[in-house]
Short mmCIF file of C-alpha atoms and ligand atoms in Angstrom, two decimals:
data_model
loop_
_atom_site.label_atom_id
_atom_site.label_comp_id
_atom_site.label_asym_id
_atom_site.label_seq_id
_atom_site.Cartn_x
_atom_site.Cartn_y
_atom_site.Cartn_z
CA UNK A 249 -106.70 -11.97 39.45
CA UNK A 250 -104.63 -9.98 41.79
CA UNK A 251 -100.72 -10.50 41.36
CA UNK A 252 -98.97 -11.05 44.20
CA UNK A 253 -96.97 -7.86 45.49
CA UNK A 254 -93.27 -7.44 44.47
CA UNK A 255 -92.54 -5.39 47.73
CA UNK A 256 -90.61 -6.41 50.58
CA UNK A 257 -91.98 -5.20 53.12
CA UNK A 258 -89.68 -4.03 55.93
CA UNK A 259 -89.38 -5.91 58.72
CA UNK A 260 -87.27 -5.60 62.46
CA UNK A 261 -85.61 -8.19 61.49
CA UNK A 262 -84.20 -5.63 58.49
CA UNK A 263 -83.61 -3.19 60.55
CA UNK A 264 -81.42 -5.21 62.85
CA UNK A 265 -79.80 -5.97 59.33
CA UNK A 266 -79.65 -2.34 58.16
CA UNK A 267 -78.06 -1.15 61.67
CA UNK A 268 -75.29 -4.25 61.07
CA UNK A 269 -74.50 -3.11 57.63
CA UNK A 270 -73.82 0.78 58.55
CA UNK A 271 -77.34 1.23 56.46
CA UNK A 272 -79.52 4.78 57.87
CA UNK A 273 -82.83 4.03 59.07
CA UNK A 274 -85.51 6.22 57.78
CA UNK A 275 -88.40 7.06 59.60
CA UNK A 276 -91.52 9.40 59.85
CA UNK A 277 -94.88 10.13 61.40
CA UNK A 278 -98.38 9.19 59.57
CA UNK A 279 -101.64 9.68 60.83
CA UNK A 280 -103.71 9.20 57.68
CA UNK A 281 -103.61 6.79 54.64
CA UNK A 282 -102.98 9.69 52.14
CA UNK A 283 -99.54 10.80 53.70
CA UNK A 284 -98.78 7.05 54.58
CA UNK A 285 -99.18 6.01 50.62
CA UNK A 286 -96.95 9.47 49.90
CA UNK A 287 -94.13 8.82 52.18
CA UNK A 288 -94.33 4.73 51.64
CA UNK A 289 -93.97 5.44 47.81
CA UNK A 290 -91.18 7.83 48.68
CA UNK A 291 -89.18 5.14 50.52
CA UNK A 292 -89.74 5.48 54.05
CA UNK A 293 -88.81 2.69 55.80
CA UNK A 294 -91.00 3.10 59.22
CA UNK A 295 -94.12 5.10 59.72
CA UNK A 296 -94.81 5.53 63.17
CA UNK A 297 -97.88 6.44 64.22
CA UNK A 298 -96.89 8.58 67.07
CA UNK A 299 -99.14 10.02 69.73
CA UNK A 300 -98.08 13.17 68.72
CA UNK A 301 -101.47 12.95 66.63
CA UNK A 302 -102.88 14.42 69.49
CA UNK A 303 -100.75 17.73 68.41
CA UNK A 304 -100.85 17.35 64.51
CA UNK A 305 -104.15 16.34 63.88
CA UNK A 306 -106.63 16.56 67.01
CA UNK A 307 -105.04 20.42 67.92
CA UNK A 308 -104.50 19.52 71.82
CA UNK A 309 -101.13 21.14 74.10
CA UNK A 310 -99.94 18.01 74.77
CA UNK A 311 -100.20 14.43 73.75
CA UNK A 312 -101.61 13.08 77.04
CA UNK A 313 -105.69 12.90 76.00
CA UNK A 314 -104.86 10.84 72.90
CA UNK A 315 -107.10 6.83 73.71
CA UNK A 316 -106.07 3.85 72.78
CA UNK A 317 -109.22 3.90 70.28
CA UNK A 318 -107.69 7.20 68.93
CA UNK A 319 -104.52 5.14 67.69
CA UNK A 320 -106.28 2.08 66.44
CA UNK A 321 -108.14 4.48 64.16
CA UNK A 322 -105.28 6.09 62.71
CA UNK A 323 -103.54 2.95 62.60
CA UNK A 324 -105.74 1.44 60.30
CA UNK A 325 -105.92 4.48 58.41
CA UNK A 326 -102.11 4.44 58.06
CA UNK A 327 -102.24 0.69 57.35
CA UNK A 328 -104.65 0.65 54.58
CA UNK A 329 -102.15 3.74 52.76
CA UNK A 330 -98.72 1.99 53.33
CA UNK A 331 -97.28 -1.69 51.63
CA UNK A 332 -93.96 -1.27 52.24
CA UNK A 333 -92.88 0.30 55.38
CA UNK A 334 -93.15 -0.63 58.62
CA UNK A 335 -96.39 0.16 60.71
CA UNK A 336 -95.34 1.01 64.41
CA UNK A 337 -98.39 2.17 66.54
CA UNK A 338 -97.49 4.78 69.76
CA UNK A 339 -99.29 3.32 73.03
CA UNK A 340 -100.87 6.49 74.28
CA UNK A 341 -100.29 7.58 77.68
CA UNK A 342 -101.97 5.11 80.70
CA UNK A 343 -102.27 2.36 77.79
CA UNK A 344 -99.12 0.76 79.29
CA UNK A 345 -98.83 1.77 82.76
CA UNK A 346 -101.23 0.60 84.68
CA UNK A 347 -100.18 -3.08 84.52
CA UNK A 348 -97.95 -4.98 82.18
CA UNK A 349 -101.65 -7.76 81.51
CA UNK A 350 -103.20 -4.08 80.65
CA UNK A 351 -100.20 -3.40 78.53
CA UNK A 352 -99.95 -6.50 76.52
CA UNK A 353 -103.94 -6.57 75.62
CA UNK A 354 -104.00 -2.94 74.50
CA UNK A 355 -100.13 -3.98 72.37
CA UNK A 356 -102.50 -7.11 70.82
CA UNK A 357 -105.49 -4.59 70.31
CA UNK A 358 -103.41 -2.00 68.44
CA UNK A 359 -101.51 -4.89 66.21
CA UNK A 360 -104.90 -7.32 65.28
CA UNK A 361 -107.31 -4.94 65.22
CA UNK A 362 -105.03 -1.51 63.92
CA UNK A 363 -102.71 -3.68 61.82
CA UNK A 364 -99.62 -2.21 63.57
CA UNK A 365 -96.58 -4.44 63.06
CA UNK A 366 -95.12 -3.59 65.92
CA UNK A 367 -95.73 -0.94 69.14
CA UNK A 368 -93.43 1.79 71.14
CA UNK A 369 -93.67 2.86 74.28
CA UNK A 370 -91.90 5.62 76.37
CA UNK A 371 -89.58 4.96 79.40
CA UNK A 372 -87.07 2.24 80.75
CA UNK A 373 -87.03 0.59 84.22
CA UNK A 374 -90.79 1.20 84.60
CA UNK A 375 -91.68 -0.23 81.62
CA UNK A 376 -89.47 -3.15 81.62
CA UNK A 377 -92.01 -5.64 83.08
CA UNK A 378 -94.40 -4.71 80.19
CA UNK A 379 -92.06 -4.98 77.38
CA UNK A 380 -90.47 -8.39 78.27
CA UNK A 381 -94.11 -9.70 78.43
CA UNK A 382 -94.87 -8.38 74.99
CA UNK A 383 -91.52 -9.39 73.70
CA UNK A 384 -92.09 -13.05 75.00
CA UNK A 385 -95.30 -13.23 73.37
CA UNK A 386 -94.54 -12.07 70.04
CA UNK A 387 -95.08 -8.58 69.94
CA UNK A 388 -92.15 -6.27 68.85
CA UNK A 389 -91.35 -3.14 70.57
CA UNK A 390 -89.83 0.13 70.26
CA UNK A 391 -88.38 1.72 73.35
CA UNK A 392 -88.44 5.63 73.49
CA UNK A 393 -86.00 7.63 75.87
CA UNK A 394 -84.68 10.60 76.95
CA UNK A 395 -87.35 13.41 76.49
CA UNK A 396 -90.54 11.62 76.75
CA UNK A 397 -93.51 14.04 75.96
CA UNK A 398 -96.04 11.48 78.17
CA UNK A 399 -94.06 12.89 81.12
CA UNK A 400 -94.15 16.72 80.35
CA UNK A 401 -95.51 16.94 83.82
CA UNK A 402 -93.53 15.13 85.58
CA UNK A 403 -90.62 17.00 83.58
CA UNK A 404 -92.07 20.33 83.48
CA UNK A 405 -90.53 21.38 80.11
CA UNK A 406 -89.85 19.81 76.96
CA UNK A 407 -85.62 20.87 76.92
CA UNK A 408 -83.32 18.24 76.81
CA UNK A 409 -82.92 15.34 79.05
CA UNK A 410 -79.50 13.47 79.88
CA UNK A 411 -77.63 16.89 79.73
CA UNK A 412 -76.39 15.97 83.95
CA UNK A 413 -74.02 12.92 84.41
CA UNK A 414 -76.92 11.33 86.83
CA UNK A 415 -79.89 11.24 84.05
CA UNK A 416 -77.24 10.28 81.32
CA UNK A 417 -76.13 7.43 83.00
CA UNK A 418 -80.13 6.58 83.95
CA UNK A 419 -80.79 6.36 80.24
CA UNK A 420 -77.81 4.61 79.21
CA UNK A 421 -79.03 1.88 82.35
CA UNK A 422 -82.40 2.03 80.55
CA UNK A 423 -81.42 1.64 77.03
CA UNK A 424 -79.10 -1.71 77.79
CA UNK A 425 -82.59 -2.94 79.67
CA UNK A 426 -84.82 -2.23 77.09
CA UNK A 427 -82.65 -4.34 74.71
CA UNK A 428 -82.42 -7.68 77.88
CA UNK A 429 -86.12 -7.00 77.67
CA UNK A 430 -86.16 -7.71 73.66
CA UNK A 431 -86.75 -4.36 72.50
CA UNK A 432 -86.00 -4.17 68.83
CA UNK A 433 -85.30 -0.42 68.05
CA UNK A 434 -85.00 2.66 70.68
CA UNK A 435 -86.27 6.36 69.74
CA UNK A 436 -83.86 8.78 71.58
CA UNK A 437 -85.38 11.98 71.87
CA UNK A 438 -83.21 15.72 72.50
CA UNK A 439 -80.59 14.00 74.26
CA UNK A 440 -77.35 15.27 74.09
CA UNK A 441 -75.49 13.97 70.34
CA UNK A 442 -72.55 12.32 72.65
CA UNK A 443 -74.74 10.05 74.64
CA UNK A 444 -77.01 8.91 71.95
CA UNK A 445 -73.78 7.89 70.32
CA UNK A 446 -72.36 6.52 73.45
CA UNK A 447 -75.39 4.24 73.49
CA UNK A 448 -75.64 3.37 69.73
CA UNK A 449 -72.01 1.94 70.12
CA UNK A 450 -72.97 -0.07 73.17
CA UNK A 451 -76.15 -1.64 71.54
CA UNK A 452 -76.95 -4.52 69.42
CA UNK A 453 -80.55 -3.06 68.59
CA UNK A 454 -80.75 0.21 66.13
CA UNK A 455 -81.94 3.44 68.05
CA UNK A 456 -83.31 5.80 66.23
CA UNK A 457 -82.81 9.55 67.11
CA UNK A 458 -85.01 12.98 66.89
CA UNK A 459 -82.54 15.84 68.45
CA UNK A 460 -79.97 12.89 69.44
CA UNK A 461 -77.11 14.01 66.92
CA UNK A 462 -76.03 12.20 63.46
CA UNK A 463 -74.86 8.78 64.79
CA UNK A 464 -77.96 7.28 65.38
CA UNK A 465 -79.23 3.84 63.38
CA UNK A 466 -82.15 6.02 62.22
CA UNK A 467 -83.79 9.72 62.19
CA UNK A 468 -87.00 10.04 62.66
CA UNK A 469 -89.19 13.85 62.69
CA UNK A 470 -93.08 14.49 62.78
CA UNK A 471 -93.80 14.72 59.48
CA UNK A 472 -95.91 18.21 59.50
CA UNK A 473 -92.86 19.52 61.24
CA UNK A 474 -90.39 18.36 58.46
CA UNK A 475 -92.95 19.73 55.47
CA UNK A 476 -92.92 23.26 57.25
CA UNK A 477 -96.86 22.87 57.70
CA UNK A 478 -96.28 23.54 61.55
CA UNK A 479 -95.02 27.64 61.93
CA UNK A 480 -94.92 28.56 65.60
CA UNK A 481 -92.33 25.37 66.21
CA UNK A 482 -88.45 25.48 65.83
CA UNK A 483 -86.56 23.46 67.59
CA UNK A 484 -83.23 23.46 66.70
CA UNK A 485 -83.25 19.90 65.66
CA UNK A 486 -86.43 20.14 62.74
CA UNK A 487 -84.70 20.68 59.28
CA UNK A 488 -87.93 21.80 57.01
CA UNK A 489 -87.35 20.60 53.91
CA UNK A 490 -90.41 22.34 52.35
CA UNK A 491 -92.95 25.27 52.98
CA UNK A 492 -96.36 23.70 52.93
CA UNK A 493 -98.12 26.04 55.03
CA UNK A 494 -96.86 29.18 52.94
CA UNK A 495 -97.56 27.00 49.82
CA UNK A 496 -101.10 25.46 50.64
CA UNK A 497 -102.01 29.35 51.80
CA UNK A 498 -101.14 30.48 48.74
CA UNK A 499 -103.32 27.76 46.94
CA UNK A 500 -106.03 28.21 49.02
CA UNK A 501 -106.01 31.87 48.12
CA UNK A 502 -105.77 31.40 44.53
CA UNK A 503 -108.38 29.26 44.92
CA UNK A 504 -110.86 31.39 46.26
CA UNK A 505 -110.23 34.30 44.03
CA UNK A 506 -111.37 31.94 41.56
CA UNK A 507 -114.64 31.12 42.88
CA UNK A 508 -115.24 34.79 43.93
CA UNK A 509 -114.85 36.18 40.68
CA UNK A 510 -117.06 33.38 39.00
CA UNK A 511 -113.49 32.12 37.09
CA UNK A 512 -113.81 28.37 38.30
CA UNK A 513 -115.28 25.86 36.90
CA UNK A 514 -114.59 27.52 33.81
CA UNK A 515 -116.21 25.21 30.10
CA UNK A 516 -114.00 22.70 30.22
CA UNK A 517 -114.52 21.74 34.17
CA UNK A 518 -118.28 21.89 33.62
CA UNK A 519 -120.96 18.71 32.46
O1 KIV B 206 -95.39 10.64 68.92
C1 KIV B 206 -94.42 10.81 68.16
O2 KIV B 206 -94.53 11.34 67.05
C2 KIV B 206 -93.12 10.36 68.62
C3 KIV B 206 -91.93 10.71 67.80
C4 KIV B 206 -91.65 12.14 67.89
C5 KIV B 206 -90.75 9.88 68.12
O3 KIV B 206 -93.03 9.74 69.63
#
């Protein structure tokens, strides 16, 4: 018979707890049940399963063509790989906006059908509608502001956003809202390390930075970025705490000498 897990799986509620106590929130990108079950056995205390997919694993510029049916895929994918962590699922770009009815049947899609314990979504006033219906209804949420990749269009560049008093106090506005409209947690993306902290004082909720500075609830990075398996991007605010490109290339290679020179299988890997 199966026994009953030991885990505790993490919940918002804990992370409410963890920003109370002083405790860092960890956080990462999965797209796939492999990396999930690595960086769930490693500790990670969210996986997000961010529309940035549509960079890491589909190969597009940006992350606006990534479906709703895209990130109900990977969810479950993610799902079925991680016991511990949190699942949060991305809504993709026009999942959301449309109408806040549109927005709360694609939030129940991605958490009964994907398994997703929870969903984000970029912006603040405009979204506000859509997140308190969620939140009423029983469906956590994850705010994302300051640089908000859905709106590289609008924006015109990915640099950093809330660098002008005007925009900094817009976001602080938007990050209070987002937390009357029962957001649990807030991604703050490249804003400036001052206002991130500004807001993290002024909040009850933790926020979780990615080029926000150290006093943040939480860090999060996409995952290839952090294992050096992306090259041609450095931002200033990736640390790579590995090589993997270099390393799988180098693998690969070894590999294939192998097989070209008839050295693999050798006896023992044969039948
Ligand atoms: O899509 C994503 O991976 C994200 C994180 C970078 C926060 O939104």
């Amino acid at each position: 018979m199966q026994q009953p897990s030991t885990v505790r799986a993490v919940t918002t509620r804990r992370l409410l707890d963890m920003k109370a106590q002083g405790t860092k929130i960890v956080c990462l990108t999965a797209y796939d049940a492999l990396m999930a079950s690595i960086f769930d056995h490693a500790g990670v205390d969210v996986l997000l399963v961010g529309d940035s997919l549509g960079n890491i694993v589909q190969g597009h510029e940006t992350t606006i063509p990534v479906t709703l049916e895209d990130v109900i895929y990977h969810t479950k994918a993610v799902r079925r790989g991680a016991s511990r962590a949190l699942i949060v699922a991305d809504m993709p770009f026009m999942s959301y906006q449309v109408h806040p009815d549109e927005a709360f049947r694609n939030a129940g899609r991605l958490m009964k059908e994907a398994g997703a314990a929870a969903v984000k979504l970029e912006g603040g006033q405009r979204v506000l509608d859509a997140v308190a219906r969620m939140t009423a209804a029983g469906i956590p949420v994850m705010g994302h502001l300051g640089l908000t990749p859905q709106s590289i269009y609008q924006f015109g560049s990915y640099q950093a956003r809330g660098r002008e008093q005007e925009e900094a106090e817009q976001i602080y506005r938007d990050a209070l809202a987002l937390q009357e409209a029962g957001a649990f947690a807030i991604v703050l993306e490249k804003i400036p390390a001052s206002l991130a902290k500004r807001i993290t004082e002024s909040l009850r909720i933790p926020t979780i930075g990615i080029g926000a500075g150290p006093w943040c609830d939480g860090q999060i990075l996409v995952y290839a970025d952090m294992l050096g398996l992306t090259v041609d991007f450095h931002p200033r605010f990736v640390r790579r705490y590995d090589n993997l490109f270099e390393r799988i290339t180098d693998a690969v290679r070894r590999y294939s000498e192998d097989v070209r020179r008839g050295d693999f299988p050798n006896e023992s890997e044969s039948y």
